[in-house]
Short mmCIF file of C-alpha atoms in Angstrom, two decimals:
data_model
loop_
_atom_site.label_atom_id
_atom_site.label_comp_id
_atom_site.label_asym_id
_atom_site.label_seq_id
_atom_site.Cartn_x
_atom_site.Cartn_y
_atom_site.Cartn_z
CA MET A 3 0.00 0.00 0.00
CA SER A 4 1.41 3.40 -0.97
CA ALA A 5 2.13 5.94 1.75
CA TRP A 6 -0.58 8.40 0.67
CA LEU A 7 -3.20 5.66 0.62
CA ARG A 8 -2.21 4.55 4.09
CA TRP A 9 -2.76 8.05 5.42
CA VAL A 10 -6.10 8.32 3.63
CA VAL A 11 -7.24 5.01 5.07
CA ALA A 12 -6.04 5.96 8.53
CA ALA A 13 -7.83 9.30 8.35
CA CYS A 14 -11.05 7.64 7.20
CA VAL A 15 -10.91 5.03 9.95
CA VAL A 16 -10.13 7.37 12.82
CA LEU A 17 -11.64 10.70 11.85
CA GLY A 18 -14.78 9.36 10.19
CA GLY A 19 -16.20 8.45 13.57
CA VAL A 20 -14.41 10.89 15.83
CA MET A 21 -15.06 14.15 13.99
CA GLY A 22 -18.77 13.46 14.03
CA ALA A 23 -18.70 13.82 17.79
CA SER A 24 -18.14 17.56 17.48
CA ILE A 25 -21.25 18.20 15.41
CA VAL A 26 -23.82 15.62 16.45
CA GLU A 27 -25.41 15.06 19.82
CA ALA A 28 -24.29 11.81 21.36
CA HIS A 29 -27.41 10.88 23.26
CA LYS A 30 -30.99 10.30 22.19
CA ALA A 31 -31.93 11.71 18.81
CA SER A 32 -34.16 14.76 18.52
CA ASP A 33 -37.72 13.45 18.26
CA ALA A 34 -41.13 15.06 18.68
CA TYR A 35 -44.22 12.93 19.23
CA LEU A 36 -47.53 13.66 17.51
CA GLN A 37 -50.73 11.86 18.50
CA LEU A 38 -53.79 12.42 16.31
CA ARG A 39 -57.05 11.22 17.88
CA VAL A 40 -60.59 11.19 16.49
CA ALA A 41 -63.78 11.10 18.58
CA ASP A 42 -67.24 11.60 17.06
CA THR A 43 -67.00 14.93 15.19
CA THR A 44 -63.69 16.15 16.61
CA ALA A 45 -60.02 15.54 15.85
CA THR A 46 -57.28 16.32 18.39
CA LEU A 47 -53.56 16.68 17.71
CA ARG A 48 -51.19 16.48 20.66
CA ILE A 49 -47.56 17.48 20.09
CA ASP A 50 -44.83 16.63 22.61
CA ILE A 51 -41.55 18.52 22.03
CA ALA A 52 -38.38 18.08 24.08
CA LEU A 53 -37.51 21.13 26.16
CA ARG A 54 -33.83 20.65 25.27
CA ASP A 55 -34.72 21.18 21.59
CA LEU A 56 -36.87 24.22 22.33
CA ASP A 57 -34.15 25.66 24.55
CA ARG A 58 -31.64 25.36 21.70
CA ASP A 59 -33.85 27.42 19.37
CA LEU A 60 -35.57 29.79 21.80
CA VAL A 61 -33.04 30.01 24.69
CA LEU A 62 -35.61 29.25 27.37
CA ASP A 63 -33.02 29.12 30.14
CA ALA A 64 -33.20 32.83 30.93
CA ASP A 65 -30.65 32.84 33.77
CA ASP A 66 -28.30 30.44 31.95
CA ASP A 67 -27.87 28.19 34.99
CA GLY A 68 -28.37 24.97 33.04
CA LEU A 69 -31.76 24.29 34.65
CA LEU A 70 -35.10 24.84 32.95
CA ARG A 71 -37.75 25.83 35.48
CA TRP A 72 -41.49 25.91 34.90
CA GLY A 73 -41.55 29.69 35.27
CA GLU A 74 -38.95 30.09 32.50
CA VAL A 75 -40.89 27.81 30.17
CA ARG A 76 -44.29 29.32 30.99
CA SER A 77 -43.04 32.85 30.37
CA ARG A 78 -42.12 31.81 26.81
CA ALA A 79 -45.33 29.90 26.09
CA ALA A 80 -46.35 32.37 23.37
CA ASP A 81 -43.01 31.92 21.59
CA ILE A 82 -43.28 28.13 21.80
CA GLU A 83 -46.82 28.23 20.40
CA ALA A 84 -45.73 30.56 17.58
CA LEU A 85 -42.86 28.22 16.67
CA VAL A 86 -45.18 25.23 16.51
CA ASP A 87 -47.82 27.18 14.59
CA ARG A 88 -45.24 28.07 11.92
CA SER A 89 -43.79 24.58 11.75
CA VAL A 90 -46.66 22.14 12.12
CA ARG A 91 -49.75 22.65 9.95
CA LEU A 92 -52.71 20.26 9.95
CA GLU A 93 -55.88 20.58 7.89
CA VAL A 94 -58.74 18.25 8.79
CA ARG A 95 -61.74 17.51 6.53
CA ASP A 96 -64.88 15.56 7.30
CA THR A 97 -66.64 12.88 5.29
CA GLN A 98 -68.34 15.50 3.11
CA GLY A 99 -65.06 17.22 2.27
CA PHE A 100 -65.67 20.29 4.43
CA THR A 101 -62.73 21.78 6.32
CA CYS A 102 -63.01 21.45 10.09
CA ARG A 103 -62.59 24.46 12.40
CA PRO A 104 -59.56 24.60 14.70
CA GLY A 105 -60.29 25.59 18.28
CA PRO A 106 -58.23 27.74 20.68
CA LEU A 107 -55.05 26.31 22.20
CA PRO A 108 -55.31 25.31 25.87
CA PRO A 109 -52.48 26.37 28.20
CA LEU A 110 -49.06 24.84 27.61
CA GLN A 111 -48.31 21.75 29.70
CA LEU A 112 -45.17 19.82 30.63
CA GLU A 113 -44.76 16.05 30.75
CA GLN A 114 -41.91 13.78 31.74
CA HIS A 115 -40.78 11.34 29.04
CA SER A 116 -38.19 8.60 29.33
CA ASP A 117 -35.42 11.00 28.27
CA GLY A 118 -36.48 14.26 29.89
CA ARG A 119 -39.23 16.86 30.05
CA TYR A 120 -41.37 17.77 27.06
CA ALA A 121 -43.66 20.70 26.30
CA VAL A 122 -47.16 19.53 25.38
CA LEU A 123 -49.47 21.45 23.04
CA VAL A 124 -52.96 20.25 22.14
CA GLN A 125 -55.20 21.49 19.31
CA THR A 126 -58.76 20.34 18.59
CA TRP A 127 -60.71 20.61 15.31
CA THR A 128 -64.53 20.53 15.25
CA CYS A 129 -66.20 19.07 12.17
CA GLY A 130 -69.74 18.96 10.84
CA ARG A 131 -69.47 15.21 10.46
CA ALA A 132 -66.91 12.57 11.36
CA PRO A 133 -63.32 13.56 10.45
CA ALA A 134 -62.17 11.62 7.39
CA VAL A 135 -58.71 12.82 6.44
CA GLY A 136 -55.92 15.08 7.64
CA THR A 137 -53.21 16.82 5.60
CA LEU A 138 -50.01 17.42 7.55
CA SER A 139 -47.04 19.67 6.78
CA TYR A 140 -44.08 19.43 9.14
CA GLY A 141 -41.05 21.67 9.42
CA LEU A 142 -40.13 21.67 13.11
CA PHE A 143 -36.42 22.57 13.65
CA ALA A 144 -35.78 22.34 9.91
CA ALA A 145 -33.26 25.20 10.01
CA THR A 146 -31.39 24.15 13.17
CA ASP A 147 -31.45 20.35 13.35
CA PRO A 148 -31.67 18.34 10.11
CA THR A 149 -31.54 15.12 12.15
CA HIS A 150 -34.85 15.92 13.88
CA ARG A 151 -37.83 13.65 13.25
CA GLY A 152 -41.49 13.74 14.17
CA VAL A 153 -43.16 10.43 15.05
CA LEU A 154 -46.87 10.46 14.25
CA VAL A 155 -49.35 7.98 15.76
CA TRP A 156 -53.01 7.85 14.79
CA ARG A 157 -55.83 5.34 14.42
CA GLN A 158 -57.81 4.35 11.39
CA GLY A 159 -60.70 1.98 11.89
CA GLY A 160 -59.42 1.13 15.38
CA VAL A 161 -55.98 0.13 14.07
CA ALA A 162 -52.90 2.05 15.27
CA LYS A 163 -50.80 3.55 12.49
CA THR A 164 -47.37 5.16 12.70
CA ALA A 165 -45.31 7.35 10.42
CA VAL A 166 -41.97 9.11 10.80
CA VAL A 167 -41.96 12.62 9.32
CA ALA A 168 -38.85 14.64 8.58
CA PRO A 169 -38.61 18.44 8.51
CA GLY A 170 -39.72 19.58 5.06
CA THR A 171 -42.61 17.11 4.79
CA ALA A 172 -45.51 18.79 2.98
CA GLY A 173 -49.01 17.62 2.13
CA MET A 174 -48.80 14.28 3.96
CA THR A 175 -52.17 12.52 3.78
CA VAL A 176 -53.39 10.96 7.02
CA PRO A 177 -56.58 8.89 6.52
CA LEU A 178 -58.68 8.97 9.69
CA GLY A 179 -61.98 7.28 8.86
CA PRO A 180 -62.57 3.57 8.23
CA ASP A 181 -63.47 4.21 4.58
CA ARG A 182 -60.06 4.33 2.88
CA ALA A 183 -61.48 5.07 -0.56
CA THR A 184 -63.36 8.12 0.74
CA ALA A 185 -60.26 9.42 2.48
CA ALA A 186 -58.24 8.96 -0.69
CA GLY A 187 -60.81 10.86 -2.72
CA LEU A 188 -61.01 13.72 -0.25
CA ALA A 189 -57.24 14.03 -0.16
CA GLY A 190 -56.92 14.12 -3.94
CA SER A 191 -54.95 10.89 -3.87
CA ASP A 192 -52.62 11.43 -6.82
CA ALA A 193 -51.60 14.92 -5.79
CA ALA A 194 -51.23 14.11 -2.11
CA ALA A 195 -49.32 10.90 -2.60
CA SER A 196 -46.77 12.70 -4.75
CA GLN A 197 -45.76 14.96 -1.87
CA PRO A 198 -42.63 14.16 0.16
CA GLY A 199 -43.49 11.95 3.12
CA ALA A 200 -47.03 11.28 1.95
CA VAL A 201 -48.62 8.26 3.61
CA GLY A 202 -51.37 7.70 1.08
CA ALA A 203 -54.70 6.02 1.74
CA ASP A 204 -53.72 2.72 0.14
CA SER A 205 -50.36 2.27 1.82
CA GLY A 206 -50.53 3.98 5.20
CA GLN A 207 -49.48 0.98 7.29
CA THR A 208 -46.72 -0.10 4.92
CA GLN A 209 -45.30 3.39 4.70
CA GLY A 210 -45.56 3.79 8.47
CA LEU A 211 -43.63 0.61 9.24
CA ALA A 212 -41.07 1.47 6.57
CA GLY A 213 -40.65 4.80 8.33
CA ILE A 214 -40.05 3.02 11.65
CA PHE A 215 -37.38 0.88 9.94
CA ARG A 216 -35.70 3.97 8.53
CA ASP A 217 -35.91 5.59 11.96
CA GLY A 218 -33.94 2.65 13.38
CA VAL A 219 -31.22 3.23 10.78
CA HIS A 220 -31.36 6.95 11.52
CA HIS A 221 -30.95 6.43 15.28
CA ILE A 222 -27.83 4.26 15.02
CA TRP A 223 -26.17 6.53 12.46
CA ILE A 224 -26.62 9.75 14.41
CA GLY A 225 -25.98 8.11 17.80
CA VAL A 226 -22.28 8.96 17.98
CA ASP A 227 -21.79 7.11 21.26
CA HIS A 228 -23.22 3.90 19.77
CA VAL A 229 -21.09 4.32 16.63
CA LEU A 230 -17.87 4.99 18.54
CA PHE A 231 -18.52 1.97 20.75
CA LEU A 232 -18.60 -0.20 17.61
CA VAL A 233 -15.59 1.57 16.07
CA VAL A 234 -13.24 1.03 19.02
CA LEU A 235 -14.33 -2.61 19.26
CA LEU A 236 -13.76 -3.29 15.55
CA LEU A 237 -10.44 -1.46 15.02
CA PRO A 238 -8.36 -4.20 16.75
CA ALA A 239 -10.28 -7.02 15.03
CA VAL A 240 -7.74 -7.05 12.17
CA LEU A 241 -4.80 -7.41 14.59
CA ARG A 242 -3.55 -10.16 16.89
CA ARG A 243 -1.82 -9.74 20.23
CA GLU A 244 1.68 -11.25 20.49
CA ALA A 245 4.25 -10.70 23.26
CA GLY A 246 2.44 -7.62 24.46
CA GLN A 247 2.34 -6.05 20.98
CA TRP A 248 -0.31 -5.66 18.28
CA ARG A 249 0.58 -7.49 15.04
CA PRO A 250 -1.32 -7.49 11.74
CA ASP A 251 -3.32 -10.64 11.09
CA THR A 252 -2.09 -12.64 8.12
CA ALA A 253 -5.31 -14.64 7.66
CA TRP A 254 -8.74 -13.15 7.20
CA ARG A 255 -10.73 -15.87 8.94
CA PRO A 256 -9.62 -15.09 12.54
CA ALA A 257 -10.37 -11.41 11.90
CA LEU A 258 -13.78 -12.30 10.47
CA TRP A 259 -14.62 -14.38 13.54
CA ARG A 260 -13.67 -11.49 15.80
CA VAL A 261 -15.91 -9.14 13.82
CA LEU A 262 -18.79 -11.63 13.89
CA GLY A 263 -18.32 -12.10 17.62
CA VAL A 264 -18.53 -8.36 18.30
CA VAL A 265 -21.47 -7.75 15.96
CA THR A 266 -23.44 -10.77 17.18
CA ALA A 267 -22.87 -10.00 20.86
CA PHE A 268 -23.95 -6.37 20.37
CA THR A 269 -27.02 -7.38 18.35
CA VAL A 270 -28.24 -10.04 20.80
CA ALA A 271 -27.59 -7.89 23.86
CA HIS A 272 -29.27 -4.68 22.73
CA SER A 273 -32.19 -6.61 21.22
CA ILE A 274 -32.90 -8.17 24.63
CA THR A 275 -32.96 -4.92 26.58
CA LEU A 276 -34.68 -2.99 23.79
CA ALA A 277 -37.62 -5.40 24.06
CA LEU A 278 -37.60 -5.40 27.86
CA ALA A 279 -37.63 -1.61 27.97
CA VAL A 280 -40.24 -1.09 25.25
CA PHE A 281 -42.64 -3.50 26.97
CA ASP A 282 -41.88 -1.77 30.29
CA VAL A 283 -40.48 -4.88 31.98
CA LEU A 284 -37.35 -2.94 32.95
CA ASN A 285 -37.22 0.83 33.05
CA PRO A 286 -33.88 2.15 34.42
CA PRO A 287 -33.43 5.93 34.80
CA SER A 288 -32.37 7.66 31.60
CA ARG A 289 -29.42 9.46 33.24
CA TRP A 290 -27.91 6.17 34.43
CA VAL A 291 -28.42 4.54 31.04
CA GLU A 292 -26.74 7.41 29.20
CA SER A 293 -23.91 7.51 31.75
CA LEU A 294 -23.29 3.77 31.39
CA ILE A 295 -23.27 4.10 27.61
CA ALA A 296 -20.52 6.73 27.92
CA LEU A 297 -18.68 4.43 30.34
CA SER A 298 -18.94 1.57 27.82
CA VAL A 299 -17.26 3.68 25.14
CA LEU A 300 -14.54 4.73 27.61
CA LEU A 301 -13.77 1.17 28.75
CA ALA A 302 -13.80 -0.23 25.22
CA ALA A 303 -11.27 2.43 24.18
CA LEU A 304 -9.09 1.81 27.25
CA ASN A 305 -9.16 -1.92 26.52
CA ASN A 306 -7.44 -1.15 23.21
CA LEU A 307 -4.70 0.78 25.01
CA ARG A 308 -4.20 -1.68 27.90
CA PRO A 309 -5.77 -4.91 26.65
CA VAL A 310 -7.53 -7.05 29.23
CA LEU A 311 -9.95 -8.77 26.87
CA VAL A 312 -8.53 -9.58 23.44
CA GLU A 313 -9.98 -12.72 21.89
CA THR A 314 -12.96 -12.53 24.26
CA ARG A 315 -13.78 -8.92 23.45
CA TRP A 316 -17.30 -10.07 22.66
CA ARG A 317 -17.94 -10.42 26.40
CA LEU A 318 -17.38 -6.70 26.93
CA THR A 319 -19.54 -6.05 23.89
CA PHE A 320 -22.40 -8.17 25.22
CA ALA A 321 -22.29 -6.69 28.72
CA PHE A 322 -22.45 -3.09 27.55
CA GLY A 323 -24.66 -3.92 24.57
CA LEU A 324 -27.38 -4.56 27.17
CA VAL A 325 -27.05 -0.93 28.25
CA HIS A 326 -27.14 0.37 24.68
CA GLY A 327 -30.46 -1.42 24.16
CA PHE A 328 -32.03 0.73 26.87
CA GLY A 329 -30.68 3.78 25.04
CA PHE A 330 -32.40 2.74 21.81
CA ALA A 331 -35.69 2.02 23.56
CA SER A 332 -36.74 5.59 24.29
CA ALA A 333 -37.56 6.14 20.61
CA LEU A 334 -40.36 3.56 20.86
CA LYS A 335 -41.41 3.87 24.50
CA ASP A 336 -42.82 7.36 23.99
CA LEU A 337 -45.07 6.49 21.04
CA GLY A 338 -48.11 6.02 23.28
CA LEU A 339 -48.99 2.63 21.79
CA ALA A 340 -50.56 -0.23 23.72
CA ARG A 341 -48.39 -3.28 24.39
CA SER A 342 -50.37 -5.29 21.85
CA GLU A 343 -49.49 -2.72 19.17
CA LEU A 344 -45.75 -2.54 19.83
CA ALA A 345 -44.61 -5.82 18.29
CA ALA A 346 -44.38 -4.71 14.65
CA PRO A 347 -42.76 -1.30 15.37
CA LEU A 348 -40.27 -3.03 17.72
CA VAL A 349 -39.24 -5.59 15.10
CA LEU A 350 -38.94 -3.01 12.31
CA PHE A 351 -37.06 -0.50 14.46
CA ASN A 352 -34.61 -3.18 15.62
CA LEU A 353 -34.08 -4.37 12.04
CA GLY A 354 -33.34 -0.77 11.10
CA VAL A 355 -30.75 -0.54 13.89
CA GLU A 356 -29.14 -3.77 12.63
CA ALA A 357 -29.11 -2.53 9.03
CA GLY A 358 -27.44 0.72 10.11
CA GLN A 359 -24.93 -1.21 12.21
CA LEU A 360 -24.06 -3.58 9.34
CA ALA A 361 -23.55 -0.61 7.02
CA ILE A 362 -20.99 0.81 9.47
CA VAL A 363 -19.24 -2.57 9.70
CA ALA A 364 -19.24 -2.96 5.91
CA VAL A 365 -17.39 0.34 5.52
CA LEU A 366 -15.06 0.21 8.53
CA VAL A 367 -13.78 -3.37 8.48
CA PRO A 368 -12.51 -3.44 4.85
CA LEU A 369 -10.70 -0.13 5.45
CA ALA A 370 -9.13 -1.47 8.64
CA TRP A 371 -8.13 -4.71 6.88
CA ALA A 372 -6.51 -2.75 4.05
CA ALA A 373 -4.56 -0.59 6.51
CA ARG A 374 -3.56 -3.27 9.05
CA ARG A 375 -0.05 -3.93 7.58
CA TRP A 376 0.92 -0.28 7.82
CA ARG A 377 3.31 -0.15 10.76
CA GLY A 378 1.64 3.02 12.00
CA TYR A 379 -1.75 1.33 12.33
CA PRO A 380 -1.31 0.12 15.94
CA ARG A 381 0.03 3.49 17.12
CA TRP A 382 -1.87 6.05 15.07
CA VAL A 383 -5.11 4.36 14.08
CA LEU A 384 -5.75 2.05 17.01
CA GLY A 385 -3.73 3.88 19.66
CA ALA A 386 -4.33 7.55 18.89
CA GLY A 387 -7.89 6.86 17.79
CA SER A 388 -8.66 5.07 21.07
CA VAL A 389 -7.11 7.92 23.09
CA ILE A 390 -9.30 10.49 21.33
CA VAL A 391 -12.42 8.36 21.80
CA ALA A 392 -11.56 7.75 25.47
CA LEU A 393 -11.23 11.50 26.09
CA ILE A 394 -14.55 12.22 24.38
CA ALA A 395 -16.27 9.43 26.32
CA PHE A 396 -14.80 10.70 29.61
CA VAL A 397 -16.28 14.14 28.96
CA TRP A 398 -19.65 12.57 28.10
CA LEU A 399 -19.52 10.58 31.34
CA LEU A 400 -18.93 13.72 33.41
CA GLU A 401 -21.69 15.59 31.59
CA ARG A 402 -24.23 12.84 32.03
CA LEU A 403 -23.41 11.96 35.63
CA PHE A 404 -23.36 15.54 36.88
CA ASP A 405 -25.69 17.21 34.34
CA LEU A 406 -22.94 19.49 33.02
CA GLN A 407 -22.30 21.15 29.66
CA LEU A 408 -18.60 20.82 28.82
CA LEU A 409 -18.53 20.29 25.05
CA GLY A 410 -19.80 22.76 22.46
CA VAL A 411 -22.84 20.59 21.80
CA GLY A 412 -25.02 18.57 24.07
CA ALA A 413 -23.71 15.15 24.96
#
């Protein structure tokens, strides 16, 4: 391998994961939760938005002490309502095609979710007859957080439906009544279905589950702590330990078995706790989960620098993979679905996480294998990369344990 290619490979392996830590939040992704309910001749939309996201855009923490108090949030209620009014637009029509009338907004509320406090806004539409279809446009945090997603839950004919909407979604058709053909006709099916993010009357459930799958991929890719945990576990997979030194593997099969061991252990472990958390069998505090995830990244990086587990690295992966599963779970726990309705979203979300994880492995491992014979790989790729990751993880651990803000972005 030529010298310039070695440096390119090394840069891709180390910096590809590490540099992302400076621009992406390392904990739970930015999600808002939208619940659309229909009763008789009314439709109600409830929007739950994380205070941490609102604080980033509106600077709710007036005294800048790192704590958001109810008085600070309440004093900015009008600004929060104006932001939502500009960013989330819903038009509801009844079975005769008439537009329903929106009512006044009740006072802003707060609610505790699995990952922190959320502002809750509720709007009700009154119709002449039963609501039949909604048309949603969504642009919340479009200018400040392109990773943000809205998770919409509604019912059609008594069946729970879900859809993941990204900022920039316009004209998304949400069929509400049991008559799918009527809803499609009222929405102007061809025009509505052509809009970005449109659910469509004939494919609402399929599109919704596909959105949950994509949301699983999205969560693993933007979860820098999860990604760095995998990176520091996979970097030494192409090396063997001899006489206290890292040596490049000469055969690909031992390296492949190490990779499979890490990936399988992580998959099995986080799948177990993801299911336990989603079905509310175990519900550890979010701060402890996020702190343990940071600790897992720190210990995995330190294990590369002072190896304790080498060929049995999968054991460390499995143990901390259980913690990472709790971190993934918050995306599904806050959907407001009954237990009987969680099975399909759980499976699709977990498959999305696995697909995102395999994509990372498919890029990282061939690069590491190509660079393993470079004599600088143990020192500069594995060694320096693990030091940088360990320092980042240590800062995350302090932030999460003591509720501090040390990095330029939230950890």
